[in-house]
Amino acid sequence: MRLRTVLATVTAGLAAATTCLSAGGPAAANTPSVHACSPAVSIDRFSDALDKTSYDGTFVGNFSALAVDRDGSLAALSDRSSLFSLDARTLAPRGVVPLADENGAALDSEGLVIDRDGTRLVTSETEPSIRRYSEDGHILDRLPVPDALRVAPAGRAVSNGTFEGLTWFRGGRSLLASMEYALSGDTSGAVRFQTWRRSGEGFALSTQYAYQPDAGLGVPEVQSLPDGRLLVLERGFTSGVGNTVRLYLADPRHATDTSGVENLTGQDGVRLVRKTLLADIAACPTLGATAKQPQPNPLLDNIEGMTITGRSKGGFKVLLVSDDNQNAVQTTRFYYLNVRTSGTTP
């Protein structure tokens, strides 16, 4: 997000939310931020207030991305082609806008950012694509995508493994999208982070980076910090065991531009995005959470969305959300974290 322009607006509204629990969440209200997940991350609370609810005839859930809107409200993107507006303090839905492609078909909508003029940029991992929408859901235009990042046979991407994360980059001068999984032929398992630079009224393809997730994990979300570093979520699921969700601090500033590298094989000369673990969410205190299926920690679910909602001492307030897949054994859950980034070097 454009932190310098939105953080001051949203911090006041969200400060109250850090000391009181939204309805439906079992964590204690007015609890100070002492629930450590790691030396760098603590969790204030969580909320299940929206789990298995509906609004204006639309199921509230399937959340794949979050963003802070210009008025300080939360925008929550469903991967079933709906964009919700939520009250930042209570999470109560205030509106919903349906989204579609140029033919009126539903999207597999995964990533979201809001531009300074209020337009919404939304990824769909079907092709993949990034479209710009007006606030009322009309398509304005579509960004170019490198051929190699398209789903096979048009390109080398695997189905359901393309643009999951989307964030402003370099102070809003660029846009960055993260692939969830590696391309066919990228045998190292590194995933591509593609960027676009502002060009006139649109966006042009720019630098690409390589990021190495942990074995068995993909990248569902990424958020840019004002200094050019990134918060990166890594996620996986093992049947009978549950979810793995880890939060990393990553630094692409000295990474190789891989836009001209056909295959990432772990070869010398390709500098990856550096990363350091901030927290494994399984190490967070349970806060009384319950799970509907096996989990290493009952607090965990299929966490997929992330946004920065304000500053905290030495770092940022970070909000996560899980995608319940409209499944009875999964939960729509919001997680309120404090993430300390000062003094941490990838």
mmCIF file of C-alpha atoms in Angstrom:
data_model
loop_
_atom_site.group_PDB
_atom_site.id
_atom_site.type_symbol
_atom_site.label_atom_id
_atom_site.label_comp_id
_atom_site.label_asym_id
_atom_site.label_seq_id
_atom_site.Cartn_x
_atom_site.Cartn_y
_atom_site.Cartn_z
ATOM 1 C CA MET A 1 0.000 0.000 0.000
ATOM 2 C CA ARG A 2 0.954 3.643 -0.267
ATOM 3 C CA LEU A 3 2.026 3.803 3.358
ATOM 4 C CA ARG A 4 3.051 7.440 3.504
ATOM 5 C CA THR A 5 -0.338 8.585 2.300
ATOM 6 C CA VAL A 6 -2.674 6.149 4.022
ATOM 7 C CA LEU A 7 -1.065 5.223 7.327
ATOM 8 C CA ALA A 8 -1.810 8.524 9.025
ATOM 9 C CA THR A 9 -5.434 8.265 7.911
ATOM 10 C CA VAL A 10 -6.054 4.741 9.125
ATOM 11 C CA THR A 11 -3.988 4.604 12.301
ATOM 12 C CA ALA A 12 -6.500 6.548 14.387
ATOM 13 C CA GLY A 13 -9.402 4.399 13.258
ATOM 14 C CA LEU A 14 -7.546 1.165 13.799
ATOM 15 C CA ALA A 15 -5.951 2.105 17.112
ATOM 16 C CA ALA A 16 -9.216 1.429 18.870
ATOM 17 C CA ALA A 17 -9.327 -1.950 17.166
ATOM 18 C CA THR A 18 -6.066 -2.953 18.780
ATOM 19 C CA THR A 19 -7.581 -2.761 22.243
ATOM 20 C CA CYS A 20 -11.072 -4.123 21.738
ATOM 21 C CA LEU A 21 -12.203 -7.371 20.137
ATOM 22 C CA SER A 22 -14.637 -7.494 17.257
ATOM 23 C CA ALA A 23 -17.782 -9.450 18.022
ATOM 24 C CA GLY A 24 -17.307 -13.185 17.646
ATOM 25 C CA GLY A 25 -13.619 -13.384 18.563
ATOM 26 C CA PRO A 26 -12.841 -15.229 21.796
ATOM 27 C CA ALA A 27 -9.657 -13.394 22.745
ATOM 28 C CA ALA A 28 -9.785 -11.106 25.772
ATOM 29 C CA ALA A 29 -10.424 -7.409 25.179
ATOM 30 C CA ASN A 30 -8.016 -4.714 26.331
ATOM 31 C CA THR A 31 -5.106 -7.164 26.363
ATOM 32 C CA PRO A 32 -1.723 -5.477 25.835
ATOM 33 C CA SER A 33 0.495 -6.661 23.017
ATOM 34 C CA VAL A 34 2.429 -9.249 25.004
ATOM 35 C CA HIS A 35 1.442 -12.371 23.087
ATOM 36 C CA ALA A 36 4.768 -13.136 21.459
ATOM 37 C CA CYS A 37 4.989 -15.358 18.398
ATOM 38 C CA SER A 38 8.726 -14.610 18.080
ATOM 39 C CA PRO A 39 11.115 -11.807 19.097
ATOM 40 C CA ALA A 40 9.854 -9.803 16.093
ATOM 41 C CA VAL A 41 6.129 -10.594 16.035
ATOM 42 C CA SER A 42 3.315 -10.547 18.564
ATOM 43 C CA ILE A 43 -0.406 -11.104 18.152
ATOM 44 C CA ASP A 44 -2.887 -8.809 19.851
ATOM 45 C CA ARG A 45 -5.997 -10.848 19.114
ATOM 46 C CA PHE A 46 -8.051 -12.513 16.446
ATOM 47 C CA SER A 47 -11.663 -12.282 15.312
ATOM 48 C CA ASP A 48 -14.024 -14.844 13.816
ATOM 49 C CA ALA A 49 -16.817 -12.259 13.585
ATOM 50 C CA LEU A 50 -17.435 -12.765 9.862
ATOM 51 C CA ASP A 51 -17.188 -16.542 9.743
ATOM 52 C CA LYS A 52 -20.065 -18.096 7.771
ATOM 53 C CA THR A 53 -22.013 -14.857 7.495
ATOM 54 C CA SER A 54 -23.612 -13.127 4.530
ATOM 55 C CA TYR A 55 -24.207 -9.557 3.457
ATOM 56 C CA ASP A 56 -26.730 -8.285 0.909
ATOM 57 C CA GLY A 57 -27.227 -11.839 -0.331
ATOM 58 C CA THR A 58 -23.486 -12.462 -0.796
ATOM 59 C CA PHE A 59 -21.479 -14.966 1.234
ATOM 60 C CA VAL A 60 -18.870 -13.177 3.334
ATOM 61 C CA GLY A 61 -15.664 -15.179 3.100
ATOM 62 C CA ASN A 62 -13.270 -16.741 0.597
ATOM 63 C CA PHE A 63 -10.998 -13.790 1.405
ATOM 64 C CA SER A 64 -7.776 -13.700 -0.582
ATOM 65 C CA ALA A 65 -6.556 -10.108 -0.072
ATOM 66 C CA LEU A 66 -6.950 -7.028 2.103
ATOM 67 C CA ALA A 67 -6.226 -3.344 1.507
ATOM 68 C CA VAL A 68 -6.760 -0.086 3.354
ATOM 69 C CA ASP A 69 -9.076 2.185 1.396
ATOM 70 C CA ARG A 70 -8.677 5.949 1.111
ATOM 71 C CA ASP A 71 -11.352 6.607 3.760
ATOM 72 C CA GLY A 72 -9.680 4.265 6.257
ATOM 73 C CA SER A 73 -12.112 1.384 5.742
ATOM 74 C CA LEU A 74 -10.893 -2.095 4.860
ATOM 75 C CA ALA A 75 -11.318 -3.548 1.400
ATOM 76 C CA ALA A 76 -11.549 -7.347 1.481
ATOM 77 C CA LEU A 77 -11.327 -9.287 -1.768
ATOM 78 C CA SER A 78 -13.117 -12.606 -2.168
ATOM 79 C CA ASP A 79 -11.701 -15.034 -4.722
ATOM 80 C CA ARG A 80 -15.293 -15.503 -5.876
ATOM 81 C CA SER A 81 -15.369 -12.108 -7.629
ATOM 82 C CA SER A 82 -16.652 -9.919 -4.796
ATOM 83 C CA LEU A 83 -14.985 -6.895 -3.217
ATOM 84 C CA PHE A 84 -16.281 -6.023 0.253
ATOM 85 C CA SER A 85 -15.939 -2.795 2.195
ATOM 86 C CA LEU A 86 -15.545 -3.476 5.934
ATOM 87 C CA ASP A 87 -15.641 -1.205 8.947
ATOM 88 C CA ALA A 88 -12.025 -0.998 10.089
ATOM 89 C CA ARG A 89 -12.918 -1.277 13.763
ATOM 90 C CA THR A 90 -15.769 -3.795 13.876
ATOM 91 C CA LEU A 91 -15.234 -5.606 10.537
ATOM 92 C CA ALA A 92 -18.941 -5.125 9.809
ATOM 93 C CA PRO A 93 -19.580 -5.156 6.029
ATOM 94 C CA ARG A 94 -20.622 -1.773 4.625
ATOM 95 C CA GLY A 95 -20.887 -2.643 0.949
ATOM 96 C CA VAL A 96 -20.023 -5.197 -1.720
ATOM 97 C CA VAL A 97 -19.145 -4.741 -5.392
ATOM 98 C CA PRO A 98 -19.234 -7.655 -7.862
ATOM 99 C CA LEU A 99 -16.275 -8.035 -10.219
ATOM 100 C CA ALA A 100 -16.038 -9.788 -13.580
ATOM 101 C CA ASP A 101 -13.824 -10.061 -16.638
ATOM 102 C CA GLU A 102 -14.484 -8.369 -19.989
ATOM 103 C CA ASN A 103 -17.020 -11.078 -20.909
ATOM 104 C CA GLY A 104 -18.875 -10.904 -17.608
ATOM 105 C CA ALA A 105 -17.326 -14.129 -16.329
ATOM 106 C CA ALA A 106 -16.225 -14.590 -12.728
ATOM 107 C CA LEU A 107 -12.599 -14.108 -11.714
ATOM 108 C CA ASP A 108 -10.315 -16.162 -9.522
ATOM 109 C CA SER A 109 -9.525 -12.870 -7.794
ATOM 110 C CA GLU A 110 -6.483 -13.074 -5.523
ATOM 111 C CA GLY A 111 -4.493 -9.824 -5.177
ATOM 112 C CA LEU A 112 -5.637 -6.262 -4.475
ATOM 113 C CA VAL A 113 -4.258 -2.740 -4.217
ATOM 114 C CA ILE A 114 -6.040 0.604 -4.243
ATOM 115 C CA ASP A 115 -4.582 3.449 -6.272
ATOM 116 C CA ARG A 116 -4.407 7.076 -5.187
ATOM 117 C CA ASP A 117 -7.412 7.923 -7.401
ATOM 118 C CA GLY A 118 -9.520 5.167 -5.815
ATOM 119 C CA THR A 119 -9.273 2.663 -8.656
ATOM 120 C CA ARG A 120 -8.793 -0.955 -7.704
ATOM 121 C CA LEU A 121 -6.125 -3.185 -9.215
ATOM 122 C CA VAL A 122 -7.129 -6.834 -8.946
ATOM 123 C CA THR A 123 -5.283 -9.971 -10.000
ATOM 124 C CA SER A 124 -6.936 -13.098 -11.306
ATOM 125 C CA GLU A 125 -4.766 -16.188 -11.358
ATOM 126 C CA THR A 126 -6.714 -17.865 -14.153
ATOM 127 C CA GLU A 127 -4.717 -16.344 -17.024
ATOM 128 C CA PRO A 128 -3.143 -14.636 -14.951
ATOM 129 C CA SER A 129 -4.189 -10.990 -15.251
ATOM 130 C CA ILE A 130 -4.225 -7.641 -13.489
ATOM 131 C CA ARG A 131 -7.198 -5.418 -14.242
ATOM 132 C CA ARG A 132 -7.957 -1.882 -13.106
ATOM 133 C CA TYR A 133 -11.511 -1.354 -11.873
ATOM 134 C CA SER A 134 -13.462 1.745 -10.960
ATOM 135 C CA GLU A 135 -14.887 1.911 -7.447
ATOM 136 C CA ASP A 136 -18.210 0.617 -8.766
ATOM 137 C CA GLY A 137 -16.599 -2.380 -10.474
ATOM 138 C CA HIS A 138 -16.236 -1.302 -14.107
ATOM 139 C CA ILE A 139 -13.086 -2.408 -15.958
ATOM 140 C CA LEU A 140 -10.829 0.500 -16.927
ATOM 141 C CA ASP A 141 -7.901 -1.341 -18.469
ATOM 142 C CA ARG A 142 -5.589 -4.331 -18.136
ATOM 143 C CA LEU A 143 -1.856 -4.538 -17.446
ATOM 144 C CA PRO A 144 0.583 -6.440 -19.683
ATOM 145 C CA VAL A 145 1.847 -9.819 -18.442
ATOM 146 C CA PRO A 146 5.077 -11.547 -19.566
ATOM 147 C CA ASP A 147 4.376 -14.554 -21.783
ATOM 148 C CA ALA A 148 6.342 -16.928 -19.539
ATOM 149 C CA LEU A 149 4.109 -16.122 -16.552
ATOM 150 C CA ARG A 150 0.931 -17.176 -18.355
ATOM 151 C CA VAL A 151 -0.691 -20.503 -17.519
ATOM 152 C CA ALA A 152 0.405 -23.360 -19.793
ATOM 153 C CA PRO A 153 0.120 -23.909 -22.704
ATOM 154 C CA ALA A 154 0.227 -20.144 -23.335
ATOM 155 C CA GLY A 155 3.165 -19.868 -20.892
ATOM 156 C CA ARG A 156 4.999 -21.855 -18.231
ATOM 157 C CA ALA A 157 2.919 -21.195 -15.119
ATOM 158 C CA VAL A 158 1.003 -23.951 -13.357
ATOM 159 C CA SER A 159 -2.758 -23.643 -12.992
ATOM 160 C CA ASN A 160 -3.804 -22.075 -9.677
ATOM 161 C CA GLY A 161 -0.234 -20.975 -9.003
ATOM 162 C CA THR A 162 0.138 -17.508 -10.515
ATOM 163 C CA PHE A 163 -0.510 -13.964 -9.207
ATOM 164 C CA GLU A 164 -1.535 -14.376 -5.559
ATOM 165 C CA GLY A 165 0.075 -11.303 -3.981
ATOM 166 C CA LEU A 166 -0.045 -7.679 -5.119
ATOM 167 C CA THR A 167 1.452 -4.571 -3.524
ATOM 168 C CA TRP A 168 2.678 -1.086 -4.251
ATOM 169 C CA PHE A 169 6.453 -0.933 -4.493
ATOM 170 C CA ARG A 170 9.055 1.820 -4.281
ATOM 171 C CA GLY A 171 6.713 4.348 -2.719
ATOM 172 C CA GLY A 172 3.883 3.683 -5.149
ATOM 173 C CA ARG A 173 5.991 4.328 -8.232
ATOM 174 C CA SER A 174 5.853 0.637 -9.080
ATOM 175 C CA LEU A 175 3.582 -2.337 -8.607
ATOM 176 C CA LEU A 176 4.757 -5.827 -7.580
ATOM 177 C CA ALA A 177 2.926 -9.136 -8.033
ATOM 178 C CA SER A 178 4.124 -12.404 -6.541
ATOM 179 C CA MET A 179 3.656 -15.761 -8.225
ATOM 180 C CA GLU A 180 2.494 -18.450 -5.822
ATOM 181 C CA TYR A 181 4.540 -21.306 -7.285
ATOM 182 C CA ALA A 182 7.507 -21.804 -9.598
ATOM 183 C CA LEU A 183 7.268 -21.875 -13.378
ATOM 184 C CA SER A 184 7.798 -25.097 -15.264
ATOM 185 C CA GLY A 185 11.549 -25.260 -15.889
ATOM 186 C CA ASP A 186 12.435 -23.254 -12.780
ATOM 187 C CA THR A 187 13.804 -26.359 -11.113
ATOM 188 C CA SER A 188 15.206 -24.495 -8.106
ATOM 189 C CA GLY A 189 11.640 -23.924 -6.915
ATOM 190 C CA ALA A 190 12.135 -20.145 -6.827
ATOM 191 C CA VAL A 191 9.064 -18.066 -7.645
ATOM 192 C CA ARG A 192 9.008 -14.915 -9.762
ATOM 193 C CA PHE A 193 8.126 -11.484 -8.428
ATOM 194 C CA GLN A 194 7.100 -9.284 -11.374
ATOM 195 C CA THR A 195 7.045 -5.490 -11.221
ATOM 196 C CA TRP A 196 5.482 -2.745 -13.338
ATOM 197 C CA ARG A 197 6.473 0.941 -13.361
ATOM 198 C CA ARG A 198 4.027 3.773 -13.775
ATOM 199 C CA SER A 199 4.042 4.976 -17.387
ATOM 200 C CA GLY A 200 1.775 7.889 -18.181
ATOM 201 C CA GLU A 201 -1.710 6.847 -17.099
ATOM 202 C CA GLY A 202 -0.839 3.145 -17.087
ATOM 203 C CA PHE A 203 1.836 0.627 -16.146
ATOM 204 C CA ALA A 204 4.702 -0.890 -18.139
ATOM 205 C CA LEU A 205 6.586 -4.119 -17.433
ATOM 206 C CA SER A 206 9.707 -3.614 -15.358
ATOM 207 C CA THR A 207 12.143 -5.590 -13.197
ATOM 208 C CA GLN A 208 11.555 -9.185 -12.145
ATOM 209 C CA TYR A 209 13.027 -10.931 -9.099
ATOM 210 C CA ALA A 210 13.430 -14.509 -7.862
ATOM 211 C CA TYR A 211 12.330 -15.492 -4.351
ATOM 212 C CA GLN A 212 12.941 -18.912 -2.777
ATOM 213 C CA PRO A 213 10.088 -20.162 -0.574
ATOM 214 C CA ASP A 214 10.678 -22.867 1.994
ATOM 215 C CA ALA A 215 10.296 -26.417 0.700
ATOM 216 C CA GLY A 216 6.651 -27.309 0.124
ATOM 217 C CA LEU A 217 5.367 -23.765 0.590
ATOM 218 C CA GLY A 218 4.021 -21.159 -1.814
ATOM 219 C CA VAL A 219 3.621 -17.365 -1.625
ATOM 220 C CA PRO A 220 0.002 -16.229 -1.091
ATOM 221 C CA GLU A 221 0.708 -12.575 -0.256
ATOM 222 C CA VAL A 222 3.337 -9.840 -0.202
ATOM 223 C CA GLN A 223 3.340 -6.287 1.182
ATOM 224 C CA SER A 224 5.894 -3.545 0.566
ATOM 225 C CA LEU A 225 7.499 -1.458 3.310
ATOM 226 C CA PRO A 226 8.454 2.198 2.802
ATOM 227 C CA ASP A 227 12.196 1.352 2.619
ATOM 228 C CA GLY A 228 11.759 -1.061 -0.302
ATOM 229 C CA ARG A 229 11.765 -4.259 1.753
ATOM 230 C CA LEU A 230 8.847 -6.683 1.695
ATOM 231 C CA LEU A 231 6.740 -8.684 4.102
ATOM 232 C CA VAL A 232 6.169 -12.082 2.493
ATOM 233 C CA LEU A 233 3.709 -14.752 3.592
ATOM 234 C CA GLU A 234 4.569 -18.371 2.869
ATOM 235 C CA ARG A 235 1.887 -21.009 3.192
ATOM 236 C CA GLY A 236 1.284 -24.720 2.765
ATOM 237 C CA PHE A 237 -1.185 -27.418 3.777
ATOM 238 C CA THR A 238 -0.716 -31.072 4.704
ATOM 239 C CA SER A 239 -3.800 -33.256 4.988
ATOM 240 C CA GLY A 240 -4.235 -34.591 8.507
ATOM 241 C CA VAL A 241 -1.666 -32.114 9.851
ATOM 242 C CA GLY A 242 -2.933 -28.686 8.857
ATOM 243 C CA ASN A 243 -1.472 -25.397 7.670
ATOM 244 C CA THR A 244 2.023 -24.003 7.752
ATOM 245 C CA VAL A 245 2.132 -20.201 7.646
ATOM 246 C CA ARG A 246 5.360 -18.216 7.996
ATOM 247 C CA LEU A 247 6.029 -14.489 7.789
ATOM 248 C CA TYR A 248 9.328 -13.342 6.279
ATOM 249 C CA LEU A 249 11.087 -10.021 5.864
ATOM 250 C CA ALA A 250 12.586 -9.902 2.373
ATOM 251 C CA ASP A 251 14.921 -7.501 0.590
ATOM 252 C CA PRO A 252 14.857 -7.365 -3.234
ATOM 253 C CA ARG A 253 17.077 -4.289 -3.510
ATOM 254 C CA HIS A 254 20.209 -6.203 -4.542
ATOM 255 C CA ALA A 255 18.515 -9.112 -6.284
ATOM 256 C CA THR A 256 19.155 -10.002 -9.933
ATOM 257 C CA ASP A 257 16.681 -8.890 -12.575
ATOM 258 C CA THR A 258 15.465 -12.303 -13.779
ATOM 259 C CA SER A 259 13.240 -11.051 -16.602
ATOM 260 C CA GLY A 260 15.889 -12.275 -19.053
ATOM 261 C CA VAL A 261 16.641 -15.550 -17.235
ATOM 262 C CA GLU A 262 14.703 -18.358 -18.897
ATOM 263 C CA ASN A 263 15.159 -21.019 -16.213
ATOM 264 C CA LEU A 264 15.959 -20.616 -12.530
ATOM 265 C CA THR A 265 18.049 -23.636 -11.671
ATOM 266 C CA GLY A 266 19.999 -22.337 -8.699
ATOM 267 C CA GLN A 267 22.741 -21.189 -11.042
ATOM 268 C CA ASP A 268 25.580 -18.911 -9.973
ATOM 269 C CA GLY A 269 25.108 -15.279 -10.901
ATOM 270 C CA VAL A 270 21.419 -15.092 -9.975
ATOM 271 C CA ARG A 271 21.074 -13.288 -6.670
ATOM 272 C CA LEU A 272 17.804 -14.180 -4.987
ATOM 273 C CA VAL A 273 15.668 -11.864 -2.903
ATOM 274 C CA ARG A 274 17.185 -12.162 0.570
ATOM 275 C CA LYS A 275 14.846 -13.188 3.365
ATOM 276 C CA THR A 276 14.804 -13.745 7.111
ATOM 277 C CA LEU A 277 12.109 -15.427 9.176
ATOM 278 C CA LEU A 278 10.057 -13.082 11.339
ATOM 279 C CA ALA A 279 7.658 -15.674 12.743
ATOM 280 C CA ASP A 280 6.094 -19.071 12.219
ATOM 281 C CA ILE A 281 2.437 -18.400 13.029
ATOM 282 C CA ALA A 282 2.173 -21.862 14.593
ATOM 283 C CA ALA A 283 4.395 -20.527 17.385
ATOM 284 C CA CYS A 284 1.860 -17.842 18.355
ATOM 285 C CA PRO A 285 -0.195 -18.319 21.525
ATOM 286 C CA THR A 286 -3.562 -19.928 20.813
ATOM 287 C CA LEU A 287 -5.526 -17.105 22.514
ATOM 288 C CA GLY A 288 -8.318 -19.621 23.087
ATOM 289 C CA ALA A 289 -8.868 -20.291 19.391
ATOM 290 C CA THR A 290 -10.467 -23.505 18.206
ATOM 291 C CA ALA A 291 -9.968 -25.295 14.895
ATOM 292 C CA LYS A 292 -12.486 -27.338 12.910
ATOM 293 C CA GLN A 293 -9.821 -29.640 11.477
ATOM 294 C CA PRO A 294 -6.347 -30.792 12.585
ATOM 295 C CA GLN A 295 -3.869 -27.910 12.952
ATOM 296 C CA PRO A 296 -0.416 -27.601 14.537
ATOM 297 C CA ASN A 297 -1.954 -24.687 16.454
ATOM 298 C CA PRO A 298 -5.752 -24.208 16.637
ATOM 299 C CA LEU A 299 -5.195 -20.530 15.860
ATOM 300 C CA LEU A 300 -4.110 -21.466 12.346
ATOM 301 C CA ASP A 301 -6.251 -21.616 9.247
ATOM 302 C CA ASN A 302 -5.707 -21.043 5.534
ATOM 303 C CA ILE A 303 -4.164 -17.566 5.899
ATOM 304 C CA GLU A 304 -4.055 -15.854 2.531
ATOM 305 C CA GLY A 305 -4.526 -12.070 2.824
ATOM 306 C CA MET A 306 -2.338 -9.426 4.465
ATOM 307 C CA THR A 307 -2.199 -5.657 4.701
ATOM 308 C CA ILE A 308 -0.369 -3.072 6.787
ATOM 309 C CA THR A 309 -2.835 -0.965 8.769
ATOM 310 C CA GLY A 310 -0.570 1.383 10.742
ATOM 311 C CA ARG A 311 2.720 1.863 12.510
ATOM 312 C CA SER A 312 3.745 0.353 15.815
ATOM 313 C CA LYS A 313 6.893 0.814 17.867
ATOM 314 C CA GLY A 314 9.791 -0.334 15.725
ATOM 315 C CA GLY A 315 7.525 -1.640 12.995
ATOM 316 C CA PHE A 316 3.992 -2.013 11.756
ATOM 317 C CA LYS A 317 0.515 -3.214 12.578
ATOM 318 C CA VAL A 318 -0.296 -6.047 10.199
ATOM 319 C CA LEU A 319 -3.698 -7.598 9.573
ATOM 320 C CA LEU A 320 -3.996 -11.135 8.197
ATOM 321 C CA VAL A 321 -7.116 -12.982 7.040
ATOM 322 C CA SER A 322 -7.803 -16.619 6.226
ATOM 323 C CA ASP A 323 -9.663 -17.948 3.197
ATOM 324 C CA ASP A 324 -12.300 -20.402 4.425
ATOM 325 C CA ASN A 325 -13.029 -21.657 0.887
ATOM 326 C CA GLN A 326 -16.708 -21.626 1.927
ATOM 327 C CA ASN A 327 -15.867 -24.910 3.671
ATOM 328 C CA ALA A 328 -17.495 -26.096 6.895
ATOM 329 C CA VAL A 329 -14.169 -27.226 8.390
ATOM 330 C CA GLN A 330 -12.384 -23.920 7.704
ATOM 331 C CA THR A 331 -12.792 -20.507 9.321
ATOM 332 C CA THR A 332 -12.777 -16.893 8.148
ATOM 333 C CA ARG A 333 -10.411 -15.453 10.765
ATOM 334 C CA PHE A 334 -8.687 -12.074 11.104
ATOM 335 C CA TYR A 335 -5.342 -11.852 12.914
ATOM 336 C CA TYR A 336 -4.015 -8.609 14.414
ATOM 337 C CA LEU A 337 -0.207 -8.620 14.556
ATOM 338 C CA ASN A 338 2.537 -6.240 15.603
ATOM 339 C CA VAL A 339 5.592 -6.780 13.427
ATOM 340 C CA ARG A 340 8.941 -5.266 14.383
ATOM 341 C CA THR A 341 11.193 -4.661 11.381
ATOM 342 C CA SER A 342 13.754 -2.219 12.781
ATOM 343 C CA GLY A 343 17.090 -3.863 13.432
ATOM 344 C CA THR A 344 16.153 -6.876 11.286
ATOM 345 C CA THR A 345 18.233 -7.510 8.163
ATOM 346 C CA PRO A 346 17.391 -10.169 5.567
#
